[in-house]
Structures are given as structure tokens and as C-alpha cells.
Amino acid sequence: MIKLFLPLFIILAITGCKKSEQAPANASPPIAVAEYEVAPPNTISEKLLPDENKSIQPSAAPKKMDTIAKKIIKNGTMKLQVGDIKKTQNQVEDILKKNNAYIQNEQFQNTDIDDNLDLVIRVPHKNFDALVNSFSNGIGSVLSKNISSDDVTEEYTDVSIKLANKKIYLEKYRDMLRSASTTKDMLEIQETIRELEDEIDVAEGRLRFIDDRVNYSTLNLGLYKEKVRSSATSKIGFGSRFGDSVTEGWNSFVSFLLGIISFWPFFLLIPLLVFLWRKWKSGKVK
């Protein structure tokens, strides 16, 4: 009897081993789990929005947040004294074309003592230094120059992470809205969704603004021309200046004399006042 069942037992054991060896090959691969799974509140009455002072754990942030490049905003202010505003303006336009820059704002002011042309220039970040050097050499005398760099990488990263978190919550609340059972819950979820969408728009606008300031630097350029006397006037000698001074003194004396004469009605009152005073005094003595 044992001899009869022993071959059958051996066959079943061999078959079971083969199946166990083939099982790992046919097993389904493990399912990938999202890195930032955020569960919504259990009830609508709980706090819907995330705390602005706290962000999702580092594992919840997208991987691209770790590779954000440096965000440097460069600004500058320059003032140049030039001999001819129009000629210098043509030179400025040539320099702008070479550096792919453009004028964002232009303001001209003409006074009795000088001419001023103020330009707000936007230039690609990589061409900023070359543009400043071009203005510093050749087109005028540098009266003042101030260049600054502002690192906004930390702000950009912080806004990006908060924006990603808000988008995650927005999708969660949209799913909750589809499964809401009461009108009250629907209204509360819709209001939360509206607030989240507004906050997302503000954050995206801030990121666009930072990107614009980083990609294009700003330079405030002022062109200054001092107005001087003509060559005929500037070469006046001492004799001519002495004669001008004598003439100016005489004119001042004449003006003073004419001013006194203009008070002639008051001079007519003086004799009358003296007469009345003497009469009053004599009557008092009597």
C-alpha cells in the first residue's frame, strides 16, 4: 500500500514546487503610490484650508522643488552728463539693439539751466553687465551709478510649495463637491473652492512677476546736459564786467529814487501834520 502511494506523493510534490517557482515571474508589479497624498477633513465643518504657516511635509512636495535655480533680480541706476542729448540718445538706441534691450518708459525735461532725459530700460539678465559697461564707456561722464542684486530664491520656493499644496487641496474639495449630499455642504465647499482659486491666482501672479524681474533686469538711466552761456558771453573781460557793474549800480539807484518819488502823496501830508501839531501845542500853552 505504501509503495502504491509513494510515487503519487512524489509527483504531487514536484508539481507544487514548479508552480511555486513560476509564481514570482507571473506576479503583478507593486503599485506606485503618490508622494503627496493629502486626505480632506472627515466632515465639512472641520477646518477646510491648510494652515498658511505650515506646509506639507517634504515628501509631499513635488520633486522639481528641489531643483529650482537661483532667482537673482538685478537693478541699477545711472546718471550721465553728456554734451548733446539727441546725439547721445541715438547712441543709446544702438546699444539697446546690441543687447536686446528696450525702453519701458521715457521722460524728458527742459529747464533754464539743464536738459534731462530719464529712461527706464529692461534688458535680459545675461546682458545687464554688458549694457552697464557700454553706458559707462564712451557716451558721457558718469555722475552716479548704483547696481544692486536681490536673491529671491527663498521666496520663490516658498510660494511654489504653497501653490502646489493649494492645488492638491483644490482637487480634494472638487471631489468632495461631487459627492456632497446636502445643499449646505455644497455651498460651503463651493465657497472654499472659490477662496482656493483666488489664492492660487495670486500665487501664480507673484511667480510670474518674479520670473519677469529675474529674466529682465531694470536699469534707470538719466542723461543730463548742463546749459552754459554762449561763447560770446563767456569771454567777457574784466573791463566789460566793470562797466556792467557800474551800469547795474546806476540802474539800482534810479530804481530807488523812483521808488521814493512814488510816495509823493505822503510828502504833501507832512506840512499839514506839522501845522496842526504846532497849533495844538500853542493852544495848550494858553
Short mmCIF file of C-alpha atoms in Angstrom, two decimals:
data_model
loop_
_atom_site.label_atom_id
_atom_site.label_comp_id
_atom_site.label_asym_id
_atom_site.label_seq_id
_atom_site.Cartn_x
_atom_site.Cartn_y
_atom_site.Cartn_z
CA MET A 1 0.00 0.00 0.00
CA ILE A 2 2.83 2.38 0.89
CA LYS A 3 4.62 1.53 -2.32
CA LEU A 4 1.46 2.38 -4.26
CA PHE A 5 1.03 5.91 -2.79
CA LEU A 6 4.71 6.87 -2.66
CA PRO A 7 5.10 7.58 -6.42
CA LEU A 8 1.86 9.60 -6.40
CA PHE A 9 3.13 11.71 -3.46
CA ILE A 10 6.43 12.40 -5.21
CA ILE A 11 4.65 13.54 -8.41
CA LEU A 12 2.41 15.99 -6.47
CA ALA A 13 5.42 17.42 -4.59
CA ILE A 14 7.34 18.06 -7.82
CA THR A 15 4.30 19.75 -9.41
CA GLY A 16 3.84 22.04 -6.39
CA CYS A 17 7.49 23.13 -6.47
CA LYS A 18 7.26 24.10 -10.15
CA LYS A 19 4.18 26.23 -9.52
CA SER A 20 5.86 27.99 -6.59
CA GLU A 21 8.89 28.77 -8.75
CA GLN A 22 6.73 30.24 -11.53
CA ALA A 23 4.61 32.39 -9.20
CA PRO A 24 7.10 35.29 -8.77
CA ALA A 25 7.50 35.65 -12.51
CA ASN A 26 3.76 35.95 -13.08
CA ALA A 27 3.10 38.15 -10.03
CA SER A 28 1.88 41.70 -10.75
CA PRO A 29 4.37 44.57 -10.10
CA PRO A 30 3.93 46.77 -6.98
CA ILE A 31 1.61 49.77 -7.36
CA ALA A 32 3.28 53.19 -7.13
CA VAL A 33 1.79 55.46 -4.51
CA ALA A 34 1.67 59.24 -4.96
CA GLU A 35 4.24 61.05 -2.86
CA TYR A 36 1.84 63.71 -1.60
CA GLU A 37 -1.47 62.12 -0.71
CA VAL A 38 -3.50 64.55 1.39
CA ALA A 39 -6.80 63.46 2.88
CA PRO A 40 -9.59 66.01 3.21
CA PRO A 41 -11.33 66.62 6.55
CA ASN A 42 -13.77 63.96 7.73
CA THR A 43 -16.59 66.49 7.93
CA ILE A 44 -17.34 69.75 6.19
CA SER A 45 -17.45 71.63 9.48
CA GLU A 46 -13.73 70.98 10.11
CA LYS A 47 -11.11 73.45 9.00
CA LEU A 48 -11.05 73.30 5.22
CA LEU A 49 -7.99 75.30 4.31
CA PRO A 50 -4.43 74.29 5.22
CA ASP A 51 -2.51 76.37 7.70
CA GLU A 52 -0.61 79.04 5.72
CA ASN A 53 2.25 78.95 8.23
CA LYS A 54 2.77 75.24 7.74
CA SER A 55 3.48 73.45 4.52
CA ILE A 56 3.03 69.80 3.62
CA GLN A 57 5.84 67.52 4.69
CA PRO A 58 8.89 67.48 2.38
CA SER A 59 7.78 64.12 0.99
CA ALA A 60 4.55 65.78 -0.16
CA ALA A 61 6.28 68.44 -2.26
CA PRO A 62 6.96 67.75 -5.94
CA LYS A 63 10.50 66.72 -6.75
CA LYS A 64 11.04 69.68 -9.04
CA MET A 65 11.01 71.98 -5.98
CA ASP A 66 14.46 70.66 -5.06
CA THR A 67 15.95 71.80 -8.36
CA ILE A 68 14.79 75.43 -8.52
CA ALA A 69 17.58 77.55 -9.96
CA LYS A 70 18.84 80.67 -8.26
CA LYS A 71 16.48 83.62 -8.65
CA ILE A 72 18.51 86.85 -8.72
CA ILE A 73 16.91 90.22 -9.52
CA LYS A 74 19.41 92.83 -10.71
CA ASN A 75 18.57 96.54 -10.80
CA GLY A 76 20.65 99.59 -11.49
CA THR A 77 20.60 103.39 -11.60
CA MET A 78 22.98 105.53 -13.66
CA LYS A 79 23.27 109.25 -14.38
CA LEU A 80 25.48 110.50 -17.19
CA GLN A 81 26.48 114.01 -18.17
CA VAL A 82 26.56 114.38 -21.95
CA GLY A 83 27.28 117.09 -24.47
CA ASP A 84 24.29 116.55 -26.77
CA ILE A 85 21.07 114.86 -25.68
CA LYS A 86 19.87 113.96 -29.18
CA LYS A 87 23.22 112.56 -30.30
CA THR A 88 23.55 110.54 -27.11
CA GLN A 89 20.01 109.22 -27.48
CA ASN A 90 20.94 107.74 -30.87
CA GLN A 91 23.96 106.06 -29.30
CA VAL A 92 21.75 104.65 -26.55
CA GLU A 93 19.36 103.15 -29.12
CA ASP A 94 22.27 101.37 -30.85
CA ILE A 95 23.49 99.94 -27.54
CA LEU A 96 19.97 98.74 -26.70
CA LYS A 97 19.68 96.88 -30.02
CA LYS A 98 23.01 95.11 -29.46
CA ASN A 99 21.88 93.89 -26.05
CA ASN A 100 18.26 93.01 -26.97
CA ALA A 101 17.01 95.66 -24.54
CA TYR A 102 14.07 98.04 -24.82
CA ILE A 103 12.83 101.30 -23.28
CA GLN A 104 9.89 100.80 -20.93
CA ASN A 105 9.42 104.45 -20.01
CA GLU A 106 10.88 107.76 -21.27
CA GLN A 107 10.62 111.25 -19.75
CA PHE A 108 12.26 114.48 -20.98
CA GLN A 109 12.54 117.75 -19.03
CA ASN A 110 13.87 121.04 -20.35
CA THR A 111 14.69 123.79 -17.85
CA ASP A 112 16.59 127.09 -17.96
CA ILE A 113 19.75 125.53 -16.58
CA ASP A 114 19.78 121.95 -17.94
CA ASP A 115 18.16 119.23 -20.07
CA ASN A 116 17.24 115.87 -18.53
CA LEU A 117 16.24 112.65 -20.27
CA ASP A 118 15.21 109.80 -17.94
CA LEU A 119 14.89 106.26 -19.37
CA VAL A 120 13.64 103.05 -17.77
CA ILE A 121 15.37 100.22 -19.63
CA ARG A 122 14.57 96.48 -19.49
CA VAL A 123 17.35 94.14 -20.57
CA PRO A 124 17.81 90.35 -20.46
CA HIS A 125 19.54 89.26 -17.26
CA LYS A 126 22.59 87.89 -19.06
CA ASN A 127 23.15 91.20 -20.92
CA PHE A 128 22.79 93.52 -17.93
CA ASP A 129 26.50 93.86 -17.13
CA ALA A 130 27.42 94.39 -20.78
CA LEU A 131 24.77 97.12 -21.09
CA VAL A 132 26.04 98.94 -17.99
CA ASN A 133 29.63 98.78 -19.25
CA SER A 134 28.60 100.16 -22.63
CA PHE A 135 26.96 103.17 -20.99
CA SER A 136 29.93 103.70 -18.67
CA ASN A 137 32.43 103.87 -21.54
CA GLY A 138 32.16 106.39 -24.32
CA ILE A 139 28.80 108.18 -24.27
CA GLY A 140 29.33 110.56 -21.34
CA SER A 141 30.73 111.21 -17.90
CA VAL A 142 29.33 109.01 -15.14
CA LEU A 143 27.94 111.24 -12.38
CA SER A 144 26.49 108.38 -10.31
CA LYS A 145 25.99 104.63 -10.57
CA ASN A 146 24.25 102.17 -8.24
CA ILE A 147 23.88 98.45 -9.01
CA SER A 148 22.03 96.03 -6.71
CA SER A 149 21.25 92.28 -6.70
CA ASP A 150 18.38 90.73 -4.76
CA ASP A 151 18.23 86.96 -4.17
CA VAL A 152 14.55 85.92 -4.16
CA THR A 153 15.14 82.15 -4.41
CA GLU A 154 13.74 81.50 -0.93
CA GLU A 155 10.57 83.49 -1.59
CA TYR A 156 10.09 81.83 -4.97
CA THR A 157 10.48 78.34 -3.45
CA ASP A 158 8.11 79.11 -0.59
CA VAL A 159 5.41 80.46 -2.91
CA SER A 160 5.83 77.46 -5.26
CA ILE A 161 5.42 74.92 -2.46
CA LYS A 162 2.34 76.66 -1.06
CA LEU A 163 0.89 76.85 -4.56
CA ALA A 164 1.36 73.10 -5.06
CA ASN A 165 -0.32 72.40 -1.71
CA LYS A 166 -3.30 74.59 -2.56
CA LYS A 167 -3.75 72.81 -5.89
CA ILE A 168 -3.80 69.46 -4.06
CA TYR A 169 -6.48 70.68 -1.67
CA LEU A 170 -8.44 72.18 -4.54
CA GLU A 171 -8.71 68.79 -6.24
CA LYS A 172 -9.77 67.18 -2.96
CA TYR A 173 -12.58 69.69 -2.45
CA ARG A 174 -13.74 69.27 -6.04
CA ASP A 175 -14.05 65.55 -5.37
CA MET A 176 -15.95 66.31 -2.16
CA LEU A 177 -18.29 68.62 -4.08
CA ARG A 178 -19.26 65.82 -6.45
CA SER A 179 -20.17 63.58 -3.52
CA ALA A 180 -21.85 66.23 -1.33
CA SER A 181 -25.31 65.20 -0.20
CA THR A 182 -26.77 68.40 1.26
CA THR A 183 -27.14 71.93 -0.04
CA LYS A 184 -25.32 73.35 2.98
CA ASP A 185 -22.29 71.18 2.36
CA MET A 186 -22.28 72.11 -1.33
CA LEU A 187 -22.35 75.83 -0.54
CA GLU A 188 -19.53 75.54 2.00
CA ILE A 189 -17.37 73.52 -0.37
CA GLN A 190 -18.02 75.90 -3.27
CA GLU A 191 -17.00 78.88 -1.10
CA THR A 192 -13.79 77.09 -0.09
CA ILE A 193 -13.06 76.24 -3.71
CA ARG A 194 -13.56 79.88 -4.70
CA GLU A 195 -11.14 81.06 -1.99
CA LEU A 196 -8.56 78.48 -3.03
CA GLU A 197 -8.83 79.51 -6.68
CA ASP A 198 -8.30 83.17 -5.73
CA GLU A 199 -5.25 82.29 -3.64
CA ILE A 200 -3.86 80.17 -6.47
CA ASP A 201 -4.30 83.07 -8.93
CA VAL A 202 -2.44 85.42 -6.56
CA ALA A 203 0.40 82.94 -6.07
CA GLU A 204 0.75 82.29 -9.80
CA GLY A 205 0.76 86.04 -10.45
CA ARG A 206 3.52 86.51 -7.88
CA LEU A 207 5.61 83.79 -9.51
CA ARG A 208 5.12 85.36 -12.95
CA PHE A 209 6.18 88.75 -11.57
CA ILE A 210 9.35 87.29 -10.01
CA ASP A 211 10.19 85.44 -13.22
CA ASP A 212 9.78 88.65 -15.21
CA ARG A 213 12.07 90.60 -12.87
CA VAL A 214 14.63 87.81 -12.89
CA ASN A 215 14.64 87.27 -16.65
CA TYR A 216 14.70 91.01 -17.44
CA SER A 217 16.74 93.38 -15.30
CA THR A 218 15.83 97.05 -14.91
CA LEU A 219 18.17 100.00 -15.42
CA ASN A 220 17.15 103.60 -14.74
CA LEU A 221 19.34 105.74 -16.98
CA GLY A 222 19.45 109.53 -16.70
CA LEU A 223 21.09 111.74 -19.34
CA TYR A 224 21.99 115.21 -18.11
CA LYS A 225 23.18 118.21 -20.10
CA GLU A 226 24.02 121.47 -18.36
CA LYS A 227 23.20 124.62 -20.25
CA VAL A 228 26.11 127.10 -20.40
CA ARG A 229 26.42 130.65 -21.71
CA SER A 230 27.28 131.17 -25.35
CA SER A 231 30.92 131.64 -26.32
CA ALA A 232 30.40 135.38 -26.90
CA THR A 233 29.07 135.86 -23.39
CA SER A 234 31.52 133.54 -21.68
CA LYS A 235 34.57 135.51 -22.99
CA ILE A 236 33.60 138.86 -21.44
CA GLY A 237 36.68 140.55 -19.87
CA PHE A 238 37.16 142.48 -16.61
CA GLY A 239 36.60 145.91 -18.22
CA SER A 240 33.30 144.88 -19.68
CA ARG A 241 32.21 143.31 -16.41
CA PHE A 242 33.22 146.53 -14.51
CA GLY A 243 31.15 148.63 -16.88
CA ASP A 244 28.21 146.24 -16.44
CA SER A 245 28.53 146.58 -12.65
CA VAL A 246 28.54 150.43 -12.84
CA THR A 247 25.50 150.34 -15.09
CA GLU A 248 23.74 147.93 -12.76
CA GLY A 249 24.53 150.20 -9.78
CA TRP A 250 23.17 153.27 -11.55
CA ASN A 251 20.03 151.39 -12.51
CA SER A 252 19.58 150.34 -8.89
CA PHE A 253 19.96 153.98 -7.72
CA VAL A 254 17.44 155.19 -10.27
CA SER A 255 15.03 152.49 -9.18
CA PHE A 256 15.47 153.56 -5.54
CA LEU A 257 14.90 157.23 -6.42
CA LEU A 258 11.81 156.45 -8.42
CA GLY A 259 10.54 154.39 -5.53
CA ILE A 260 10.87 157.35 -3.18
CA ILE A 261 9.13 159.65 -5.64
CA SER A 262 6.24 157.25 -5.78
CA PHE A 263 5.46 158.23 -2.17
CA TRP A 264 4.83 161.95 -3.05
CA PRO A 265 1.23 161.97 -1.69
CA PHE A 266 2.61 161.19 1.76
CA PHE A 267 5.13 164.04 1.48
CA LEU A 268 2.25 166.50 1.00
CA LEU A 269 0.78 165.44 4.31
CA ILE A 270 3.94 166.27 6.27
CA PRO A 271 3.50 170.14 6.24
CA LEU A 272 -0.15 169.77 7.18
CA LEU A 273 0.70 167.49 10.10
CA VAL A 274 3.41 169.93 11.32
CA PHE A 275 0.96 172.87 11.17
CA LEU A 276 -1.71 171.03 13.11
CA TRP A 277 0.75 169.89 15.74
CA ARG A 278 2.08 173.45 16.34
CA LYS A 279 -1.44 174.86 16.56
CA TRP A 280 -2.44 172.24 19.09
CA LYS A 281 0.66 172.89 21.16
CA SER A 282 0.17 176.67 21.22
CA GLY A 283 -3.45 176.28 22.28
CA LYS A 284 -2.40 174.01 25.09
CA VAL A 285 0.10 176.54 26.42
CA LYS A 286 -2.55 179.30 26.53
#
